[in-house]
Coordinates of C-alpha atoms in Angstrom, one line a residue:
X855 CA 27.7 9.9 21.0
X856 CA 25.6 7.1 22.5
X857 CA 24.7 5.3 25.7
X858 CA 25.3 1.6 26.1
X859 CA 23.9 -1.0 28.3
X860 CA 25.6 -3.8 30.3
X861 CA 28.6 -5.5 28.8
X862 CA 26.9 -8.5 27.3
X863 CA 26.8 -9.9 23.7
X864 CA 24.3 -8.1 21.5
X865 CA 20.8 -9.6 21.9
X866 CA 22.0 -12.6 23.8
X867 CA 19.6 -13.2 26.6
X868 CA 20.9 -13.8 30.1
X869 CA 17.4 -14.2 31.5
X870 CA 16.0 -17.5 32.7
X871 CA 13.5 -19.5 30.7
X872 CA 10.6 -18.6 33.0
X873 CA 9.5 -16.3 30.2
X874 CA 7.8 -19.2 28.5
X875 CA 5.7 -20.0 31.6
X876 CA 3.9 -16.7 31.4
X877 CA 1.7 -17.7 28.5
X878 CA -1.2 -20.1 28.0
X879 CA -1.4 -22.1 24.8
X880 CA -3.9 -21.0 22.2
X881 CA -6.4 -23.7 21.2
X882 CA -5.3 -25.2 17.9
X883 CA -7.7 -24.9 15.0
X884 CA -9.8 -28.0 14.2
X885 CA -9.1 -30.3 11.3
X886 CA -12.2 -28.9 9.5
X887 CA -11.0 -25.4 9.8
X888 CA -7.5 -26.2 8.6
X889 CA -9.0 -28.1 5.6
X890 CA -11.3 -25.3 4.7
X891 CA -8.4 -22.8 4.8
X892 CA -6.3 -25.1 2.6
X893 CA -9.1 -25.6 0.1
X894 CA -9.7 -21.8 -0.1
X895 CA -6.0 -21.0 -0.5
X896 CA -5.6 -23.7 -3.2
X897 CA -8.7 -22.4 -5.1
X898 CA -7.5 -18.8 -5.0
X899 CA -4.0 -19.8 -6.3
X900 CA -5.6 -22.0 -9.0
X901 CA -7.9 -19.2 -10.2
X902 CA -5.1 -16.6 -10.1
X903 CA -2.6 -18.8 -12.0
X904 CA -5.2 -19.7 -14.6
X905 CA -6.2 -16.1 -15.1
X906 CA -2.6 -14.8 -15.3
X907 CA -1.7 -17.6 -17.7
X908 CA -4.6 -16.7 -20.0
X909 CA -3.5 -13.0 -20.0
X910 CA 0.1 -14.1 -20.8
X911 CA -0.7 -16.5 -23.6
X912 CA -3.6 -14.5 -25.1
X913 CA -1.6 -13.4 -28.1
X914 CA -1.4 -17.1 -29.2
X915 CA -3.9 -18.1 -31.9
X916 CA -4.9 -21.3 -30.0
X917 CA -5.8 -19.4 -26.8
X918 CA -7.6 -16.7 -28.8
X919 CA -9.6 -19.3 -30.7
X920 CA -10.8 -20.8 -27.4
X921 CA -11.6 -17.4 -26.0
X922 CA -13.6 -16.5 -29.2
X923 CA -15.6 -19.8 -28.9
X924 CA -16.5 -19.1 -25.3
X925 CA -17.6 -15.5 -26.1
X926 CA -19.6 -16.6 -29.1
X927 CA -21.2 -19.4 -27.1
X928 CA -22.6 -17.0 -24.5
X929 CA -23.3 -14.2 -26.9
X930 CA -27.0 -15.0 -27.2
X931 CA -27.5 -15.8 -23.5
X932 CA -28.2 -13.7 -20.5
X933 CA -24.5 -12.7 -20.3
X934 CA -24.2 -11.4 -23.8
X935 CA -20.9 -10.2 -25.4
X936 CA -20.1 -7.8 -22.6
X937 CA -20.9 -10.2 -19.8
X938 CA -18.8 -12.9 -21.4
X939 CA -15.7 -10.7 -21.7
X940 CA -16.3 -9.5 -18.1
X941 CA -16.4 -13.1 -16.8
X942 CA -13.2 -14.0 -18.5
X943 CA -11.1 -10.9 -17.8
X944 CA -12.5 -9.5 -14.5
X945 CA -14.5 -12.3 -13.1
X946 CA -11.5 -14.2 -11.6
X947 CA -10.3 -11.2 -9.7
X948 CA -13.7 -10.7 -8.1
X949 CA -14.0 -14.4 -7.3
X950 CA -10.6 -14.3 -5.6
X951 CA -11.7 -11.2 -3.6
X952 CA -14.9 -13.0 -2.5
X953 CA -12.9 -16.1 -1.4
X954 CA -10.4 -13.9 0.4
X955 CA -13.2 -12.4 2.5
X956 CA -14.2 -15.9 3.6
X957 CA -10.5 -17.0 4.2
X958 CA -9.7 -13.9 6.3
X959 CA -12.9 -14.3 8.2
X960 CA -12.0 -17.9 9.1
X961 CA -8.4 -17.0 9.9
X962 CA -9.3 -14.2 12.3
X963 CA -6.4 -12.6 14.1
X964 CA -3.1 -14.4 13.5
X965 CA -2.2 -16.8 16.2
X966 CA 1.1 -16.3 18.0
X967 CA 2.8 -19.6 18.3
X968 CA 4.9 -19.9 21.4
X969 CA 8.0 -22.2 21.4
X970 CA 8.3 -21.7 17.6
X971 CA 11.7 -20.2 17.0
X972 CA 12.1 -18.3 13.8
X973 CA 15.4 -18.8 12.0
X974 CA 17.0 -16.9 9.2
X975 CA 15.8 -18.3 5.8
X976 CA 15.4 -17.2 2.2
X977 CA 12.0 -15.6 1.7
X978 CA 10.9 -14.3 -1.7
X979 CA 8.8 -11.4 -0.3
X980 CA 11.5 -10.0 2.0
X981 CA 14.9 -11.1 0.7
X982 CA 16.5 -8.0 -1.1
X983 CA 18.3 -8.8 -4.4
X984 CA 18.7 -5.2 -5.6
X985 CA 19.4 -2.4 -3.3
X986 CA 20.6 0.4 -5.6
X987 CA 18.8 0.5 -8.9
X988 CA 16.0 2.4 -10.8
X989 CA 13.4 0.5 -8.7
X990 CA 15.0 1.1 -5.3
X991 CA 15.2 -1.9 -3.0
X992 CA 13.8 -4.9 -4.8
X993 CA 13.0 -8.2 -3.2
X994 CA 13.2 -11.6 -4.9
X995 CA 9.5 -11.8 -5.4
X996 CA 9.3 -8.2 -6.8
X997 CA 12.1 -9.0 -9.2
X998 CA 10.3 -12.0 -10.4
X999 CA 7.2 -9.9 -11.0
X1000 CA 9.2 -7.2 -12.8
X1001 CA 10.8 -9.8 -15.1
X1002 CA 7.4 -11.5 -15.8
X1003 CA 5.9 -8.2 -16.9
X1004 CA 9.0 -7.4 -19.0
X1005 CA 8.9 -10.8 -20.7
X1006 CA 5.1 -10.4 -21.3
X1007 CA 5.5 -7.0 -22.9
X1008 CA 8.3 -8.2 -25.2
X1009 CA 6.5 -11.4 -26.0
X1010 CA 3.2 -9.7 -26.7
X1011 CA 4.7 -7.1 -29.0
X1012 CA 6.5 -9.7 -31.0
X1013 CA 3.5 -12.0 -31.2
X1014 CA 1.1 -9.2 -32.2
X1015 CA 3.5 -7.8 -34.7
X1016 CA 3.7 -11.2 -36.4
X1017 CA 0.0 -11.4 -36.3
X1018 CA -0.5 -7.9 -37.8
X1019 CA 1.8 -8.7 -40.7
X1020 CA -0.1 -11.9 -41.4
X1021 CA -3.4 -10.0 -41.4
X1022 CA -2.3 -7.5 -44.1
X1023 CA -3.0 -9.7 -47.1
X1024 CA -6.7 -10.0 -45.9
X1025 CA -7.2 -6.3 -46.6
X1026 CA -6.1 -6.7 -50.3
X1027 CA -4.1 -3.5 -50.3
X1028 CA -1.4 -3.3 -53.0
X1029 CA -0.1 0.2 -52.3
X1030 CA 3.0 -0.1 -50.0
X1031 CA 2.5 3.3 -48.4
X1032 CA -1.1 2.4 -47.5
X1033 CA 0.0 -1.0 -46.2
X1034 CA 2.6 0.6 -43.9
X1035 CA 0.1 3.1 -42.5
X1036 CA -2.3 0.3 -41.8
X1037 CA 0.4 -1.7 -40.1
X1038 CA 1.2 1.4 -38.0
X1039 CA -2.5 1.7 -36.9
X1040 CA -2.7 -2.1 -36.1
X1041 CA 0.5 -1.8 -34.0
X1042 CA -1.0 1.2 -32.1
X1043 CA -4.2 -0.9 -31.6
X1044 CA -2.1 -3.8 -30.1
X1045 CA -0.2 -1.4 -27.8
X1046 CA -3.5 -0.1 -26.5
X1047 CA -4.7 -3.7 -25.7
X1048 CA -1.4 -4.5 -23.9
X1049 CA -1.9 -1.3 -21.9
X1050 CA -5.3 -2.5 -20.9
X1051 CA -3.9 -5.8 -19.6
X1052 CA -1.4 -3.9 -17.5
X1053 CA -4.2 -1.5 -16.3
X1054 CA -6.1 -4.6 -15.1
X1055 CA -3.4 -4.7 -12.3
X1056 CA -3.0 -0.9 -11.9
X1057 CA -5.7 -0.2 -9.3
X1058 CA -5.2 -3.3 -7.2
X1059 CA -2.2 -2.1 -5.2
X1060 CA -3.6 1.4 -4.6
X1061 CA -6.8 0.5 -2.7
X1062 CA -5.8 1.2 0.9
X1063 CA -8.1 -1.3 2.5
X1064 CA -7.9 -3.9 -0.4
X1065 CA -9.0 -7.3 0.6
X1066 CA -6.4 -8.7 -1.8
X1067 CA -3.5 -6.8 -0.1
X1068 CA -4.8 -8.2 3.2
X1069 CA -4.8 -11.7 1.8
X1070 CA -1.1 -11.6 0.9
X1071 CA -0.3 -9.4 3.9
X1072 CA 1.3 -6.6 2.0
X1073 CA 0.6 -3.2 3.7
X1074 CA -0.8 -0.4 1.5
X1075 CA 2.3 1.8 1.9
X1076 CA 4.5 -1.0 0.5
X1077 CA 2.1 -1.8 -2.3
X1078 CA 2.0 1.8 -3.7
X1079 CA 5.3 1.2 -5.3
X1080 CA 3.7 -1.5 -7.5
X1081 CA 1.1 1.1 -8.5
X1082 CA 3.9 3.5 -9.5
X1083 CA 5.7 0.9 -11.6
X1084 CA 2.5 -0.2 -13.3
X1085 CA 1.5 3.4 -13.8
X1086 CA 4.7 4.1 -15.7
X1087 CA 4.4 1.0 -17.8
X1088 CA 0.7 1.6 -18.6
X1089 CA 1.1 5.2 -19.6
X1090 CA 4.1 4.3 -21.7
X1091 CA 2.0 1.8 -23.6
X1092 CA -1.0 4.1 -23.9
X1093 CA 1.3 6.9 -25.2
X1094 CA 2.7 4.6 -27.9
X1095 CA -0.9 3.6 -28.7
X1096 CA -1.9 7.2 -29.3
X1097 CA 1.4 8.2 -30.9
X1098 CA 1.2 5.5 -33.6
X1099 CA -2.3 6.5 -34.5
X1100 CA -1.4 10.2 -34.6
X1101 CA 1.5 9.6 -36.9
X1102 CA -0.6 7.5 -39.3
X1103 CA -3.4 10.1 -39.3
X1104 CA -1.0 13.0 -39.8
X1105 CA 0.6 11.3 -42.8
X1106 CA -2.8 10.7 -44.3
X1107 CA -3.8 14.4 -43.7
X1108 CA -6.8 13.6 -41.5
X1109 CA -5.4 14.2 -38.1
X1110 CA -7.9 16.8 -36.8
X1111 CA -10.8 14.9 -38.3
X1112 CA -9.9 11.7 -36.5
X1113 CA -9.0 13.3 -33.2
X1114 CA -12.4 15.0 -32.9
X1115 CA -14.4 12.0 -34.1
X1116 CA -17.0 10.7 -31.6
X1117 CA -18.8 7.7 -33.1
X1118 CA -21.9 6.4 -31.5
X1119 CA -20.9 2.8 -32.4
X1120 CA -17.4 1.4 -32.1
X1121 CA -14.3 3.3 -30.9
X1122 CA -14.8 7.0 -30.1
X1123 CA -11.5 8.9 -30.7
X1124 CA -12.2 12.2 -28.9
X1125 CA -12.8 10.5 -25.5
X1126 CA -9.6 8.6 -26.0
X1127 CA -7.7 11.9 -26.6
X1128 CA -9.2 13.4 -23.4
X1129 CA -8.4 10.3 -21.4
X1130 CA -4.8 10.2 -22.7
X1131 CA -4.3 13.9 -22.0
X1132 CA -5.5 13.4 -18.4
X1133 CA -3.2 10.4 -18.0
X1134 CA -0.2 12.3 -19.4
X1135 CA -0.8 15.1 -16.9
X1136 CA -1.0 12.7 -14.0
X1137 CA 2.1 10.9 -15.3
X1138 CA 4.3 14.0 -15.7
X1139 CA 3.4 15.4 -12.3
X1140 CA 4.0 12.1 -10.6
X1141 CA 7.7 12.0 -11.8
X1142 CA 10.1 12.3 -8.8
X1143 CA 11.5 15.7 -9.7
X1144 CA 8.0 17.3 -9.9
X1145 CA 6.6 15.4 -7.0
X1146 CA 9.5 16.3 -4.7
X1147 CA 9.3 20.0 -5.6
X1148 CA 5.5 20.4 -5.4
X1149 CA 3.7 17.5 -3.8
X1150 CA 0.4 19.2 -3.8
X1151 CA 0.5 19.6 -7.6
X1152 CA 1.0 15.9 -7.9
X1153 CA -1.7 15.2 -5.4
X1154 CA -4.4 17.3 -7.0
X1155 CA -3.6 16.4 -10.6
X1156 CA -3.8 12.8 -9.6
X1157 CA -7.5 13.3 -8.9
X1158 CA -7.9 13.4 -12.7
X1159 CA -8.0 9.6 -12.5
X1160 CA -11.8 10.0 -12.6
X1161 CA -11.6 11.8 -16.0
X1162 CA -9.0 9.3 -17.2
X1163 CA -11.2 6.3 -16.3
X1164 CA -14.6 7.7 -17.4
X1165 CA -13.4 8.9 -20.8
X1166 CA -11.4 5.6 -21.3
X1167 CA -14.7 3.8 -20.9
X1168 CA -16.3 6.1 -23.5
X1169 CA -13.3 5.5 -25.8
X1170 CA -13.2 1.7 -25.8
X1171 CA -16.9 0.9 -25.1
X1172 CA -18.4 -1.3 -22.4
X1173 CA -17.2 -4.7 -23.8
X1174 CA -13.5 -3.7 -23.9
X1175 CA -13.7 -1.7 -20.6
X1176 CA -14.7 -4.9 -18.8
X1177 CA -11.1 -6.0 -19.1
X1178 CA -10.1 -3.5 -16.4
X1179 CA -13.4 -3.3 -14.6
X1180 CA -12.5 -5.6 -11.6
X1181 CA -9.6 -3.6 -10.4
X1182 CA -11.4 -0.3 -10.8
X1183 CA -14.5 -1.7 -9.0
X1184 CA -12.5 -2.8 -6.0
X1185 CA -10.7 0.5 -5.9
X1186 CA -13.9 2.5 -6.1
X1187 CA -15.5 0.3 -3.4
X1188 CA -12.6 0.9 -1.1
X1189 CA -12.8 4.6 -1.8
X1190 CA -16.5 4.6 -1.1
X1191 CA -16.1 2.8 2.2
X1192 CA -13.2 5.1 3.2
X1193 CA -15.3 8.2 2.4
X1194 CA -18.0 7.1 4.9
X1195 CA -15.4 6.3 7.5
X1196 CA -13.7 9.7 7.1
X1197 CA -16.9 11.6 7.5
X1198 CA -17.1 10.8 11.2
X1199 CA -15.3 13.1 13.6
X1200 CA -13.8 12.4 17.0
X1201 CA -12.5 14.7 19.8
X1202 CA -8.9 15.5 20.4
X1203 CA -8.7 14.7 24.1
X1204 CA -5.4 16.4 24.7
X1205 CA -2.6 18.1 22.7
X1206 CA 0.9 18.9 23.9
X1207 CA 3.7 20.8 22.3
X1208 CA 7.0 19.3 23.2
X1209 CA 10.3 21.2 23.3
X1210 CA 11.7 19.2 20.4
X1211 CA 9.3 20.6 17.9
X1212 CA 6.9 17.7 18.2
X1213 CA 3.2 17.7 18.9
X1214 CA 1.6 14.8 20.8
X1215 CA -2.1 14.3 20.2
X1216 CA -4.4 12.0 22.2
X1217 CA -7.5 11.3 20.1
X1218 CA -10.7 9.6 21.0
X1219 CA -10.7 6.2 19.3
X1220 CA -13.4 6.0 16.6
X1221 CA -16.0 3.3 17.2
X1222 CA -15.0 0.0 15.7
X1223 CA -11.3 1.0 15.1
X1224 CA -9.0 -1.9 15.8
X1225 CA -5.3 -1.7 15.3
X1226 CA -2.0 -3.2 16.5
X1227 CA 1.2 -1.5 17.4
X1228 CA 2.4 -1.6 13.8
X1229 CA -0.5 0.4 12.5
X1230 CA -0.8 4.0 11.2
X1231 CA -3.7 6.2 10.4
X1232 CA -4.6 9.2 8.2
X1233 CA -5.8 12.2 10.2
X1234 CA -7.7 15.3 9.1
X1235 CA -8.4 18.3 11.3
X1236 CA -11.0 20.5 9.7
X1237 CA -10.1 23.5 11.7
X1238 CA -6.8 23.5 9.8
X1239 CA -7.9 22.2 6.4
X1240 CA -10.9 20.4 4.9
X1241 CA -8.8 18.8 2.1
X1242 CA -5.5 17.7 3.7
X1243 CA -5.1 14.2 5.2
X1244 CA -1.7 13.3 6.7
X1245 CA -0.4 9.8 7.7
X1246 CA 1.0 9.3 11.2
X1247 CA 2.2 6.2 13.1
X1248 CA 0.2 5.3 16.2
X1249 CA 2.5 5.8 19.2
X1250 CA 0.3 4.0 21.7
X1251 CA -0.3 0.3 22.2
X1252 CA -3.8 -1.1 21.6
X1253 CA -3.7 -2.2 25.2
X1254 CA -3.1 1.4 26.5
X1255 CA -6.8 2.1 26.5
X1256 CA -10.0 1.1 24.9
X1257 CA -11.1 4.7 24.1
X1258 CA -8.1 6.6 22.9
X1259 CA -5.0 6.5 20.7
X1260 CA -1.9 8.7 20.6
X1261 CA 0.3 10.0 17.7
X1262 CA 3.5 12.0 17.7
X1263 CA 3.7 14.6 15.0
X1264 CA 7.0 16.4 13.9
X1265 CA 6.4 20.0 13.0
X1266 CA 7.9 20.2 9.5
X1267 CA 5.4 21.8 7.1
X1268 CA 2.6 24.3 6.8
X1269 CA -0.1 22.0 8.2
X1270 CA 1.9 21.0 11.2
X1271 CA 2.9 24.6 11.8
X1272 CA -0.8 25.5 11.9
X1273 CA -1.5 22.7 14.3
X1274 CA 1.3 23.8 16.7
X1275 CA 0.1 27.4 16.4
X1276 CA -3.5 26.4 17.2
X1277 CA -2.3 24.8 20.4
X1278 CA 0.5 27.1 21.6
X1279 CA -1.3 30.4 20.8
X1280 CA -3.8 29.9 23.6
X1281 CA -3.8 33.0 25.9
X1282 CA -2.0 32.2 29.1
X1283 CA -0.3 29.1 27.6
X1284 CA 2.9 28.1 29.2
X1285 CA 3.5 24.4 28.7
X1286 CA 1.8 23.8 25.4
X1287 CA -1.2 21.9 26.8
X1288 CA -4.6 22.4 25.0
X1289 CA -6.9 24.4 27.2
X1290 CA -10.4 23.2 28.1
X1291 CA -12.1 26.1 26.2
X1292 CA -10.3 25.2 23.0
X1293 CA -11.9 22.3 21.1
X1294 CA -10.4 20.4 18.1
X1295 CA -12.0 17.6 16.2
X1296 CA -10.3 15.1 13.9
X1297 CA -11.3 12.6 11.3
X1298 CA -9.4 9.3 11.4
X1299 CA -9.1 7.0 8.4
X1300 CA -7.5 3.5 8.8
X1301 CA -5.8 1.8 10.3
X1302 CA -3.3 0.7 7.8
X1303 CA -0.1 -1.3 8.0
X1304 CA 0.5 -4.9 8.9
X1305 CA -2.5 -6.6 10.4
X1306 CA -0.5 -9.4 12.0
X1307 CA 1.5 -8.4 15.1
X1308 CA 4.9 -9.5 13.8
X1309 CA 6.7 -7.8 16.7
X1310 CA 5.2 -10.4 19.0
X1311 CA 6.4 -13.4 17.0
X1312 CA 10.2 -13.0 17.2
X1313 CA 12.5 -13.7 20.1
X1314 CA 15.0 -11.1 19.1
X1315 CA 14.1 -7.6 17.9
X1316 CA 16.4 -4.9 16.6
X1317 CA 14.6 -1.6 16.1
X1318 CA 16.5 1.2 14.3
X1319 CA 14.9 4.7 14.3
X1320 CA 15.9 8.2 13.4
X1321 CA 14.2 11.3 15.0
X1322 CA 10.4 11.1 15.0
X1323 CA 10.8 7.6 13.6
X1324 CA 10.9 6.4 17.2
X1325 CA 7.1 6.9 17.4
X1326 CA 6.0 3.4 16.2
X1327 CA 8.7 1.8 18.3
X1328 CA 7.3 3.4 21.4
X1329 CA 4.1 1.7 20.5
X1330 CA 5.8 -1.6 19.9
X1331 CA 7.7 -1.6 23.2
X1332 CA 4.6 -0.6 25.1
X1333 CA 2.7 -3.4 23.5
X1334 CA 5.4 -5.9 24.4
X1335 CA 5.5 -4.8 28.0
X1336 CA 1.7 -4.9 28.4
X1337 CA 1.6 -8.4 26.9
X1338 CA 4.2 -9.5 29.4
X1339 CA 2.3 -7.8 32.3
X1340 CA -1.0 -9.4 31.3
X1341 CA 0.5 -12.8 30.6
X1342 CA -0.6 -12.7 27.0
X1343 CA 1.3 -14.6 24.2
X1344 CA 4.5 -12.7 23.5
X1345 CA 7.8 -14.1 22.3
X1346 CA 10.3 -11.2 22.4
X1347 CA 13.0 -11.8 25.0
X1348 CA 15.8 -9.5 23.7
X1349 CA 15.0 -6.0 22.3
X1350 CA 17.6 -3.5 21.1
X1351 CA 16.5 0.0 20.1
X1352 CA 19.1 2.1 18.2
X1353 CA 17.9 5.7 18.0
X1354 CA 19.7 8.5 16.2
X1355 CA 18.6 12.2 16.7
X1356 CA 20.0 15.4 15.5
X1357 CA 19.7 17.3 18.8
X1358 CA 19.5 16.3 22.4
X1359 CA 16.2 18.1 22.9
X1360 CA 14.5 15.2 21.1
X1361 CA 15.5 12.7 23.7
X1362 CA 12.6 13.4 26.1
X1363 CA 10.3 11.8 23.6
X1364 CA 11.1 8.5 25.3
X1365 CA 9.6 10.0 28.5
X1366 CA 6.1 9.3 27.1
X1367 CA 6.8 5.7 27.9
X1368 CA 7.0 4.8 31.6
X1369 CA 8.4 1.3 31.6
X1370 CA 8.1 0.6 35.3
X1371 CA 4.5 1.6 35.5
X1372 CA 3.6 -0.5 32.5
X1373 CA 5.3 -3.6 33.7
X1374 CA 7.1 -3.3 37.1
X1375 CA 9.0 -6.5 36.8
X1376 CA 9.7 -6.6 33.0
X1377 CA 13.5 -6.9 33.6
X1378 CA 12.9 -10.5 34.8
X1379 CA 11.7 -11.6 31.4
X1380 CA 12.9 -9.0 28.9
X1381 CA 16.5 -8.0 28.1
X1382 CA 16.0 -4.4 26.9
X1383 CA 18.7 -2.1 25.7
X1384 CA 18.2 1.4 24.2
X1385 CA 21.1 3.1 22.5
X1386 CA 20.8 6.8 21.6
X1387 CA 23.1 8.8 19.3
X1388 CA 23.1 12.6 19.0
X1389 CA 24.6 13.5 15.6
X1390 CA 24.8 17.3 15.6
X1391 CA 26.0 18.1 19.1
X1392 CA 29.5 17.4 20.4
X1393 CA 28.6 18.0 24.1
X1394 CA 24.9 18.0 24.7
X1395 CA 23.5 18.8 28.2
X1396 CA 24.3 16.0 30.7
X1397 CA 20.7 15.5 31.7
X1398 CA 19.9 14.6 28.1
X1399 CA 22.8 12.1 28.0
X1400 CA 21.6 10.3 31.1
X1401 CA 17.9 10.0 30.1
X1402 CA 18.2 6.8 28.1
X1403 CA 20.1 5.0 30.9
X1404 CA 16.8 4.5 32.7
X1405 CA 15.6 2.5 29.8
X1406 CA 18.5 0.0 29.7
X1407 CA 18.2 -3.3 31.5

């Protein structure tokens, strides 16, 4: 069941071109500014490609010889052995991060170009090439990355195996059994090194406020899948690393002795065992069957990353640990900054329980918080739990008010049930409004999501939502209307919202958006159509069927 607008072709505007006259042109950046941005972008790409090429071709003797000469040349200097390895493996990532800060500072907020019509084109980052596979929906750029990592693993294993075989004569071992066991240990060593190379990328996608993710404009929630993929690959390599050593030691009859060894110089085995066990526990509990059944088990065991990293450093030593130091440093810096942001609390100005099982919270905006209509935040309410943080899309436009933001929360789990109970259990409560004598405070972390207001840069928008998924689209629509009202740069002319709900009692969610009060004459510039579909009711109440008609122009 649905409601439909006027009988016009889908997203074909019948409005006049006066829409363009509502905006003033933004001053174009100067030649110096453009040149600086180009130089910074070129430098970052050059550093990244050089660094990635070095990692890829490191198994070659020629590359390894150059690397050894550089390390030996600086061994007696201020840098020392550890500093040299750090500059080669981790230095480029930190340099890119530093240049990214300057680049983003120069760019500022993305400019909205009027008159520029976006056409359909092939884009590596967004074009899906696989929709039903083990990795889910994979874009062209993601597929290239997966293939490159796959080629690197195969190439590195083959190259290091050949190198290991060539090294055997240097040990002057004549016994075949001893030679095979040595080859087994050397192979395990190589798997460990390849795992460290993969781990150099592991922490980069999981830093929520990462400057590198902002640089390439990939939201944290999209980048977490890269962390998942890299986590599986890294733990598979580390498991093979440990397994090869365990097999070799068990055959030699010195398994317990080697596993409990903790040398003061060189590789310490016991910390490696502890690190691997922590990693395996995180790996097993992160698998989809376990995570879906018990998410809290996955969440809390994943905090063992501290044990995993600390004992890994003890296992390999400082000079080898520098290979992965940059990614871990950026992650810990992000975690440190988020910790201080999340310590501050703000007031929940109002709370309302809606008939559809949804809670609307209006929160005092934390000082310095800037977001756009595509943003979302993590929220903690200490009266409910000191440990639980939950992500919610912001349902209010940044232009709605300077001192507050709103979120819509669907009551689905224990935490949301407690929240609704805290609001609706007030004595004398009738409509679900938070009473003045009841105070709730919240901590807000974020915002996250796309920093660029993409919804303002397209002439035609099709927004498809299900249930509470309408929340960010309410913010988007409100933002568009307020940009039109205030004559700010805004390209959308045709907006179609397709909304599917299970029951008709969810339809009043759209009542939180009063279009006519936001922009009384929006129909002169915006062709808006909202189609609603109730999937589990054959004949819902008539009043609910008619509600969306007020939002169709």
